[in-house]
Tab-separated table of C-alpha atoms and ligand atoms in Angstrom:
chain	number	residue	atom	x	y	z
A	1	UNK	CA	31.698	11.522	-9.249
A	2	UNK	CA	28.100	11.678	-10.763
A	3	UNK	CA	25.155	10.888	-8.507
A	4	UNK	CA	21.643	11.206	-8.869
A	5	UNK	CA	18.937	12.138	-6.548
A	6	UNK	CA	15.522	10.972	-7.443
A	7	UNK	CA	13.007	12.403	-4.919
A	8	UNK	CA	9.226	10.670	-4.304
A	9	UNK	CA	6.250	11.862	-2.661
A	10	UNK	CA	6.288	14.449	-0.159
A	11	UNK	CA	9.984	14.840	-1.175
A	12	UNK	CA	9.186	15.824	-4.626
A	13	UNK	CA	6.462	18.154	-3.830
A	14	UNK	CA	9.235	20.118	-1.756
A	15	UNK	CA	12.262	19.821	-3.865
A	16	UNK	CA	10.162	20.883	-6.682
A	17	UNK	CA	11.185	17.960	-8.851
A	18	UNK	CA	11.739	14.578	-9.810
A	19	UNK	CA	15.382	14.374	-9.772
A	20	UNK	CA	18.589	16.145	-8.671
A	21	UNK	CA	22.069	15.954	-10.856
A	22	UNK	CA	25.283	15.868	-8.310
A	23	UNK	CA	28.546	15.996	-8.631
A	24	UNK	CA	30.567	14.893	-5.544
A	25	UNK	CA	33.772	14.072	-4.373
A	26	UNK	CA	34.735	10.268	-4.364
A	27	UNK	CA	34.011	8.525	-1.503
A	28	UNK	CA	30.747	10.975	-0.118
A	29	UNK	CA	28.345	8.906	1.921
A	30	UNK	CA	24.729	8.760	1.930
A	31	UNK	CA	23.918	11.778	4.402
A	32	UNK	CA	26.990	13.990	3.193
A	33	UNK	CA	25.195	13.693	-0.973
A	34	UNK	CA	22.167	14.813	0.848
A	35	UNK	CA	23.755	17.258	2.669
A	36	UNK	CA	25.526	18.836	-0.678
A	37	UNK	CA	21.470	18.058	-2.386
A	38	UNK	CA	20.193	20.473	0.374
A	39	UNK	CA	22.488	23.147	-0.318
A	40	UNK	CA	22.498	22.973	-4.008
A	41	UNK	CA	18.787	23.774	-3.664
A	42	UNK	CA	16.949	27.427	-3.957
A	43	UNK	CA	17.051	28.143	-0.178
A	44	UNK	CA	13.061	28.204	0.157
A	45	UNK	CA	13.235	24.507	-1.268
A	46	UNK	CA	15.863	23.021	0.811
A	47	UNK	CA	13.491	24.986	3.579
A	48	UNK	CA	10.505	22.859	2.872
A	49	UNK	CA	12.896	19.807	2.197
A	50	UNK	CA	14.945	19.472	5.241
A	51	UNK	CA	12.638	18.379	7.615
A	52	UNK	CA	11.048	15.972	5.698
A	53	UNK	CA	14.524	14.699	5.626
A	54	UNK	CA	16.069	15.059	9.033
A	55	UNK	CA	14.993	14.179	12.280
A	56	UNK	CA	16.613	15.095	15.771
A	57	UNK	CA	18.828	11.725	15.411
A	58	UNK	CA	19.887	12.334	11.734
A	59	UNK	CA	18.113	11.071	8.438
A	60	UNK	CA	14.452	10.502	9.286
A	61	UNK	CA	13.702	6.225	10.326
A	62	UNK	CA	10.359	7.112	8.395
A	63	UNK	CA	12.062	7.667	5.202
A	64	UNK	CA	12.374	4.561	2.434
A	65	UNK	CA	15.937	5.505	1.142
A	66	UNK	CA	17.233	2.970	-1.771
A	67	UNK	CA	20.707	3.086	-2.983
A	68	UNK	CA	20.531	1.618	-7.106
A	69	UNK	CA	17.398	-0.215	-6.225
A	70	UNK	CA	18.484	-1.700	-2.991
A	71	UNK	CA	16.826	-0.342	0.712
A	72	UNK	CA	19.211	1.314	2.748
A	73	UNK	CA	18.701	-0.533	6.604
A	74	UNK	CA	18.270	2.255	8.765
A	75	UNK	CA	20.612	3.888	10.765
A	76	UNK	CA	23.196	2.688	8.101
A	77	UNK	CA	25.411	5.750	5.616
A	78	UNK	CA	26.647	4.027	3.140
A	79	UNK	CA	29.239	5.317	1.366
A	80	UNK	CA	28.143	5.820	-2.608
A	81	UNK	CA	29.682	4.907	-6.496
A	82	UNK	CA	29.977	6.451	-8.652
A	83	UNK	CA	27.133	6.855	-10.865
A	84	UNK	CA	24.864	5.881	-8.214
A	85	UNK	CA	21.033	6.775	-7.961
A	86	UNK	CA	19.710	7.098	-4.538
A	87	UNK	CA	15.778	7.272	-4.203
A	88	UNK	CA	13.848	8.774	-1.406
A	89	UNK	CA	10.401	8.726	-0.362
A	90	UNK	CA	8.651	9.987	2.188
A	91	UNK	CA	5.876	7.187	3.654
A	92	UNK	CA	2.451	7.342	1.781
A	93	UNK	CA	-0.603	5.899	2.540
A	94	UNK	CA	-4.260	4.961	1.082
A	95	UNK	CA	-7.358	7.131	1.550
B	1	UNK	CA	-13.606	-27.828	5.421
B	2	UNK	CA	-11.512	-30.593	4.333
B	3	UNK	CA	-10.773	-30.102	0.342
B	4	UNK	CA	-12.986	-33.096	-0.533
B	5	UNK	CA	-16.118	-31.576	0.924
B	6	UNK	CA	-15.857	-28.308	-1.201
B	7	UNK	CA	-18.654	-28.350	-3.424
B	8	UNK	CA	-17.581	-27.624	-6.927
B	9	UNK	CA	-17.975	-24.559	-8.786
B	10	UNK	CA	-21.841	-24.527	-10.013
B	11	UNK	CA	-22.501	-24.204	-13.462
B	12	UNK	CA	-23.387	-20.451	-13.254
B	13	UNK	CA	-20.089	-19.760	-11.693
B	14	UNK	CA	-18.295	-21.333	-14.492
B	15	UNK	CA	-19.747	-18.812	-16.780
B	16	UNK	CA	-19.526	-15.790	-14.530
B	17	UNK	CA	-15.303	-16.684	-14.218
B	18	UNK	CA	-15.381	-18.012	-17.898
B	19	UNK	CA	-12.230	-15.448	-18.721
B	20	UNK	CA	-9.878	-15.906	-15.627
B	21	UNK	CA	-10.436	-19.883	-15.363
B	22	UNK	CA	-8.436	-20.531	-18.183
B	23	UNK	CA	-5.555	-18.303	-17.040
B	24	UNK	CA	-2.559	-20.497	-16.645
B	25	UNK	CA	-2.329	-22.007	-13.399
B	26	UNK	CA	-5.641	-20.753	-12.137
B	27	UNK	CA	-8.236	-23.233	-13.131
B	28	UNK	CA	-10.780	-24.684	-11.089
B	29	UNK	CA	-8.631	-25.142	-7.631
B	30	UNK	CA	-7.855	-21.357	-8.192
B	31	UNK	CA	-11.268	-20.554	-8.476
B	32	UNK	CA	-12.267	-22.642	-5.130
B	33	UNK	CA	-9.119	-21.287	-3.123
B	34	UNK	CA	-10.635	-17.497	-3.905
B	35	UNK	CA	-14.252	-18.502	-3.135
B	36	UNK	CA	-13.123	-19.853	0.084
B	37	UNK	CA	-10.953	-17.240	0.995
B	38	UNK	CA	-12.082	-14.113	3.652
B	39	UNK	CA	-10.187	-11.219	2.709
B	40	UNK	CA	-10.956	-7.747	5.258
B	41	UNK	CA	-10.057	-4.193	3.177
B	42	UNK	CA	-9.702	-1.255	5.191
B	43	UNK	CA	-10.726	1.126	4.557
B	44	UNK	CA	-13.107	1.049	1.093
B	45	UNK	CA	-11.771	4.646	0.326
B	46	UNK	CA	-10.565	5.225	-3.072
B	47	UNK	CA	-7.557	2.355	-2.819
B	48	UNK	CA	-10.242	0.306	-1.072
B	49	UNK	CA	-12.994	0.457	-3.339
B	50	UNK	CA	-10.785	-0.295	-6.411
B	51	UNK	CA	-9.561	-3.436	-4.335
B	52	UNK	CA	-12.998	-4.700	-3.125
B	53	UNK	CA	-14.602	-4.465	-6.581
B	54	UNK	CA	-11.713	-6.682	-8.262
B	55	UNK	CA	-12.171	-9.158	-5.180
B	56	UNK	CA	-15.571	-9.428	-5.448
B	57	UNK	CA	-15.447	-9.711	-8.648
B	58	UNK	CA	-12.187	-12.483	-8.495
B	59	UNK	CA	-14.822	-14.359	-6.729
B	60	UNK	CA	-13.158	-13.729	-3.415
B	61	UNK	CA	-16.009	-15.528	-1.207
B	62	UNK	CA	-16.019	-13.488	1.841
B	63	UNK	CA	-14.962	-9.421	2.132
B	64	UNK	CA	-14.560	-7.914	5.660
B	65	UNK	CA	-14.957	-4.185	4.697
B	66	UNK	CA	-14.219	-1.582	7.596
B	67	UNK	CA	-15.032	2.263	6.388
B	68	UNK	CA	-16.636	5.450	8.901
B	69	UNK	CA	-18.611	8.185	8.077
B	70	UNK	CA	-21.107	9.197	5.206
B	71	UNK	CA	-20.182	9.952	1.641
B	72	UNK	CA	-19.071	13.502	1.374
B	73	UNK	CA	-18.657	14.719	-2.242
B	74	UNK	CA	-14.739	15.479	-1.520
B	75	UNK	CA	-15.360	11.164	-2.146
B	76	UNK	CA	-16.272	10.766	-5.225
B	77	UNK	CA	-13.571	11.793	-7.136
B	78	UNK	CA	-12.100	8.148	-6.360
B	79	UNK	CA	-14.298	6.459	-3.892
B	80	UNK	CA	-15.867	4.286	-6.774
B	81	UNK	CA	-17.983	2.349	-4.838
B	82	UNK	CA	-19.582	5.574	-3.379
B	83	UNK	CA	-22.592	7.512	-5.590
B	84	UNK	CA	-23.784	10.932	-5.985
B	85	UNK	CA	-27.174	9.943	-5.127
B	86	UNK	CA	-25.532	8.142	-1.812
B	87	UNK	CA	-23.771	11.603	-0.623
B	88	UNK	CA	-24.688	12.513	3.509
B	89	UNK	CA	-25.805	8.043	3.763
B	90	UNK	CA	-23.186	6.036	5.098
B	91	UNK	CA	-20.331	4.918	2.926
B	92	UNK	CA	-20.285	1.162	4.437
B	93	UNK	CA	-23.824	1.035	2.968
B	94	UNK	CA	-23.022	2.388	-0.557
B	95	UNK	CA	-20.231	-0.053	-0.914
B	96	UNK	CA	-22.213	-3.465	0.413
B	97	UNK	CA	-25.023	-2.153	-1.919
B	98	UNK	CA	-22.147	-2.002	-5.097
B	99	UNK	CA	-20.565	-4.886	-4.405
B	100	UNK	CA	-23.712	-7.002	-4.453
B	101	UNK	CA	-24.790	-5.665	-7.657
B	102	UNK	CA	-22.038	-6.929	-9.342
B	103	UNK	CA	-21.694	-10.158	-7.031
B	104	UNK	CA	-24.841	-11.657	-5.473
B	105	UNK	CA	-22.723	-14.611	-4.470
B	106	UNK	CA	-20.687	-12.460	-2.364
B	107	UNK	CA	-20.142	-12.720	1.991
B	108	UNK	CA	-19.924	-9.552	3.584
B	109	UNK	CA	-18.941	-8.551	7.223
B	110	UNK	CA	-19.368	-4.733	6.934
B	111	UNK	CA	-18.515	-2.399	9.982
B	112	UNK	CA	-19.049	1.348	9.735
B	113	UNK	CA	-15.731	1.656	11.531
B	114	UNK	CA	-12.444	2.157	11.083
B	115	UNK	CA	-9.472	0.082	12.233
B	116	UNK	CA	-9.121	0.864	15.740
B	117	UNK	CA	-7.330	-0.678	18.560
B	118	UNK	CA	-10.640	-2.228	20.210
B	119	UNK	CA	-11.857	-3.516	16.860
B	120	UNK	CA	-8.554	-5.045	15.025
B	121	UNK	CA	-8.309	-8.147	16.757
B	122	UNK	CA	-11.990	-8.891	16.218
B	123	UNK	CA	-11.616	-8.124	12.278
B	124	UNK	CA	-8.261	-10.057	11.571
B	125	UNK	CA	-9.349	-12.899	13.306
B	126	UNK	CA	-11.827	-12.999	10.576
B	127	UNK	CA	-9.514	-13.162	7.454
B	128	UNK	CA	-7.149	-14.848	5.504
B	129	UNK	CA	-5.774	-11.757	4.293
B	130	UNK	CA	-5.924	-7.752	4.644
B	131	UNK	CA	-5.283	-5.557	1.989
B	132	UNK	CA	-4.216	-2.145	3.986
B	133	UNK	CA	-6.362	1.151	2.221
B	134	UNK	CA	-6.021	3.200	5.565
B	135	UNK	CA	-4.993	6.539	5.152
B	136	UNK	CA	-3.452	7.402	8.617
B	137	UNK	CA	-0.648	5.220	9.693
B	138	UNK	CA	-1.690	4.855	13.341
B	139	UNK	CA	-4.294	2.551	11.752
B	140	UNK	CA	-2.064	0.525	9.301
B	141	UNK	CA	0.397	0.500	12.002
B	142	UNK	CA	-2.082	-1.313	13.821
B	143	UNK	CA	-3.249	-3.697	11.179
B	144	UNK	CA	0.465	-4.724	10.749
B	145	UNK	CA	1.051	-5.338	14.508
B	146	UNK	CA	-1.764	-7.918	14.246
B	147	UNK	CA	-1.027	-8.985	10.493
B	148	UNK	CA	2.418	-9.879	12.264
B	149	UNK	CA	0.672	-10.989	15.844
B	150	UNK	CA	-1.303	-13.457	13.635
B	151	UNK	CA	1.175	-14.846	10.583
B	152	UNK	CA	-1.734	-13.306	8.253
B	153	UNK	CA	-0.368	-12.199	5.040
B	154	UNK	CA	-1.080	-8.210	4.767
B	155	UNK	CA	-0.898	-5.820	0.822
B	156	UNK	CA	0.050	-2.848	1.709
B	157	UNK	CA	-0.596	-0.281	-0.727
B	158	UNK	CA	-0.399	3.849	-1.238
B	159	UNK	CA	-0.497	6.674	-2.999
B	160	UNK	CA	0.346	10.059	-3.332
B	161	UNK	CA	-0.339	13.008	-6.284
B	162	UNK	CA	0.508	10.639	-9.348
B	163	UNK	CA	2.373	8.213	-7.240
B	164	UNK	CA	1.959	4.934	-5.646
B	165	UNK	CA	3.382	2.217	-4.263
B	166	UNK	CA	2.822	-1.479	-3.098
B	167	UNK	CA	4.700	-4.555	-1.335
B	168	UNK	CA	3.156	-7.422	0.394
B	169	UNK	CA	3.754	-8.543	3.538
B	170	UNK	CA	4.532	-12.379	4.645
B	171	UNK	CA	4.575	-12.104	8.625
B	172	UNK	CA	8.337	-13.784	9.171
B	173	UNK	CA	9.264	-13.830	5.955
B	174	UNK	CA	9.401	-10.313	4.697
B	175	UNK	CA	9.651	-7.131	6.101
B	176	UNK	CA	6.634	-6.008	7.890
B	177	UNK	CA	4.932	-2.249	7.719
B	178	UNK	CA	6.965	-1.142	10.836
B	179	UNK	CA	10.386	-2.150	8.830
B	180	UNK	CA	9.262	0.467	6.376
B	181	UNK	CA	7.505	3.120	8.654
B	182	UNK	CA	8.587	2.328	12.367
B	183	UNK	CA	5.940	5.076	13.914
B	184	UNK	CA	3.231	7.983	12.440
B	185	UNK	CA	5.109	10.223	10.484
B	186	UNK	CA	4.950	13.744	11.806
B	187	UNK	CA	4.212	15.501	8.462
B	188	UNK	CA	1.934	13.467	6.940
B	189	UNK	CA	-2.131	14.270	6.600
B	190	UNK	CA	-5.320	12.984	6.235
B	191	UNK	CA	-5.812	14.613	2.685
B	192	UNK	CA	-3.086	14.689	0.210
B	193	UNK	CA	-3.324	15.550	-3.417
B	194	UNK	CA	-4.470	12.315	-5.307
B	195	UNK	CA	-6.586	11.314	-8.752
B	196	UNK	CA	-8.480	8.235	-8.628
B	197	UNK	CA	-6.756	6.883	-11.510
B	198	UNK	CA	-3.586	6.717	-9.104
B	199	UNK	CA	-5.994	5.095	-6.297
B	200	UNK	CA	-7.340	2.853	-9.144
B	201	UNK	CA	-4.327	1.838	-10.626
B	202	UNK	CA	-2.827	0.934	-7.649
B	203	UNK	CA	-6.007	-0.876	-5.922
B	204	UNK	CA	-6.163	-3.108	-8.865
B	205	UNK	CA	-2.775	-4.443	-8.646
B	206	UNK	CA	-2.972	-4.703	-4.734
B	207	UNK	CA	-6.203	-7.036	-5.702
B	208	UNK	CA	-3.885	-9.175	-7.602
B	209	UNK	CA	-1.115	-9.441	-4.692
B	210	UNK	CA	-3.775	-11.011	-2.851
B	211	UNK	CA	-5.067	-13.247	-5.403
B	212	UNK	CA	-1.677	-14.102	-5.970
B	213	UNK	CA	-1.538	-15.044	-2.403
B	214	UNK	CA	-4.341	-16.461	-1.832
B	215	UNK	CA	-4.194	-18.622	-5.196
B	216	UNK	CA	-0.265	-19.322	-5.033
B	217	UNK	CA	-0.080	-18.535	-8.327
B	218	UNK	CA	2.515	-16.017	-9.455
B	219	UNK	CA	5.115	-14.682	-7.213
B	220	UNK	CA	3.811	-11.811	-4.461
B	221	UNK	CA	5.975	-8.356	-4.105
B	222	UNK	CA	7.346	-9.971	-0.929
B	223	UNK	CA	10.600	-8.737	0.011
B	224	UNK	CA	9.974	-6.249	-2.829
B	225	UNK	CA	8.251	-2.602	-2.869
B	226	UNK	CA	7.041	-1.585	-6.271
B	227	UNK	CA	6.698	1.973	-6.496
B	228	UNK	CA	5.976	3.906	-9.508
B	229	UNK	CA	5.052	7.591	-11.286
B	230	UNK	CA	2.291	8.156	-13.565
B	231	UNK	CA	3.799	11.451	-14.608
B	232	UNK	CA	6.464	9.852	-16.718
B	233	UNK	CA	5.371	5.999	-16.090
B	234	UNK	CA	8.632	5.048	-14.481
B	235	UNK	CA	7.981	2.007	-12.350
B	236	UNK	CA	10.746	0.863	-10.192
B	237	UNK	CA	11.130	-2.009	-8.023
B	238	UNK	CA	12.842	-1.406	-4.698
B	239	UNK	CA	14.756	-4.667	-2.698
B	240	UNK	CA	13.274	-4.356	1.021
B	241	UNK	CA	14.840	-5.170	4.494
B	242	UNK	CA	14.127	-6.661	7.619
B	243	UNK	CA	15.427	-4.184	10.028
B	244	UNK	CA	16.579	-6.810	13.248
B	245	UNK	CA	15.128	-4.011	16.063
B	246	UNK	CA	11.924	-3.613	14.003
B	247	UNK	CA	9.587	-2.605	16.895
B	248	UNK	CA	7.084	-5.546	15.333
B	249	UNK	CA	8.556	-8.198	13.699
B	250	UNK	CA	12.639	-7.406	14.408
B	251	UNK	CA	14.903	-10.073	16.237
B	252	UNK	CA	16.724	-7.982	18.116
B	253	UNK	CA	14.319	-5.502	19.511
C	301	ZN	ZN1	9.114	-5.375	10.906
């Protein structure tokens, strides 16, 4: 099945763009599509990206993950449709 | 003051808020709700300084503005209420100065601070409503333990290279700051790439959460986060959670 990627803020910056095609097998959950993003990357990308992503206990509680427009709660891995678009940002701030 | 004691709007400030009285569902009461409202930004950076001016300019009665330090020229490429000629003075001054120019009328507490843990009691005790400009999170964090501590309504705004975002924040209602960011992420810093259109763009729509709020007209991002690209112009709004062990406003710590 066809997923998208779209990666915000910090994210972007380290992914080097804006969105990431995938093509996974049915039934992939949340970390396991990010997983498969990682390694679909140039390796000095998925270097940068990774631990903006991960933290010791998994997927980082800092990040703002949204499944088609919906917050993921934390802690949670769904598992994904097809055609879903899962956007990630890194927290941001004022200045 | 009870509602009956309010004096009315004076003839000069019926001119001056000419264009926004006649907005649908504004009107007069609108225009008295904002002139007795106290509304602290922190800091008056270049979110802040977009967010004062359209508040003070609103007709927000009373600002409580919190900003350090002395204008540096790394400021003005978004700090609009700093100047050139105002580079090496303090940046509290430059802004009180700004804001008066445009609005005589206006209150100002102004503290050469930022939000710290001895000072944020002391400021949100003063307000209605905070509009969150702070670049580090250990101060927003902060604001949104007391925003939380204190039922009082907190915009929460940011940006980042051409992006931004913004939700608001009813205490109990919606998720709070620490739903969204439980604790300082590691990798973020004090400077990040950022124009001041971005800081602009966004600081005038976090204005109008809070007149939203304060005025009750029009509905608030609460429960919502907008967050948006200026690159391509997407704008997307994002359906935010509770978490129930939020460390500040969760049910089941
Ligand atoms: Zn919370």
């Amino acid at each position: 099945m066809k997923l998208t990627v779209e990666w915000m803020s910090q994210l972007r910056v380290a992914a080097g763009s804006a969105q990431q095609l995938l093509d996974c097998p049915d039934g992939t959950r949340l970390t396991e599509a990010l997983e498969q993003a990682l390694a679909e990357l140039p390796p000095d990308r998925a270097l940068a990206l990774r631990p903006l992503l991960l933290a010791d206990e998994g997927l980082s509680s800092t990040l703002l993950i949204a499944v088609d427009g919906v917050q993921v709660p934390c802690g949670t891995d769904p598992e994904l449709t097809a055609g879903a678009t899962v956007l990630l940002s890194s927290p941001i701030a004022g200045g | 003051m009870q509602p009956d004691q309010v004096p009315a709007l004076s003839a000069h400030e019926r001119e001056v808020y000419s264009w926004q009285l006649t907005v649908p569902g504004h009107g007069e009461a609108g225009q008295l709700a904002l002139r007795g409202a106290s509304v602290l930004v922190s800091r008056v950076g270049g979110l802040g300084s977009a967010v004062a001016l359209e508040l003070a300019a609103a007709g927000v009665g009373r600002l409580i503005l919190a900003h350090a330090g002395d204008v540096q020229p790394s400021d003005l490429n978004r700090q609009l209420l700093m100047t050139h000629d105002s580079i090496g003075s303090p940046r509290i001054e430059s802004v009180e100065r700004r804001l008066k120019e445009l609005n005589p009328r206006l209150e100002t507490l102004c503290v050469a601070e930022n939000i710290q843990a001895d000072n944020v009691e002391k400021l949100v005790a003063e307000c209605d409503l905070i509009v969150d400009c702070a670049p580090l999170f250990e101060e927003r964090l902060l604001m949104n333990r007391e925003a939380v501590r204190t039922q009082t309504p907190m915009v929460e705004a940011a940006m980042y290279e051409l992006q931004a975002q913004l939700t608001t924040i009813l205490p109990g209602m919606t998720p709070c700051l620490a739903c969204i960011t439980p604790h300082s992420p590691p990798a973020w810093k004090r400077r990040f790439p950022v124009f001041g259109a971005v800081s602009g763009s966004v600081g005038c729509m976090a204005a109008m959460e809070a007149i939203k709020v304060i005025t009750g007209n029009g509905e608030p991002l609460a429960g919502r986060l907008l967050t948006y690209d200026l690159r391509d112009m997407s704008f997307r709004n994002l359906t935010i959670q509770r978490r129930p062990d939020c460390p500040v406003c969760g049910t089941t710590p």
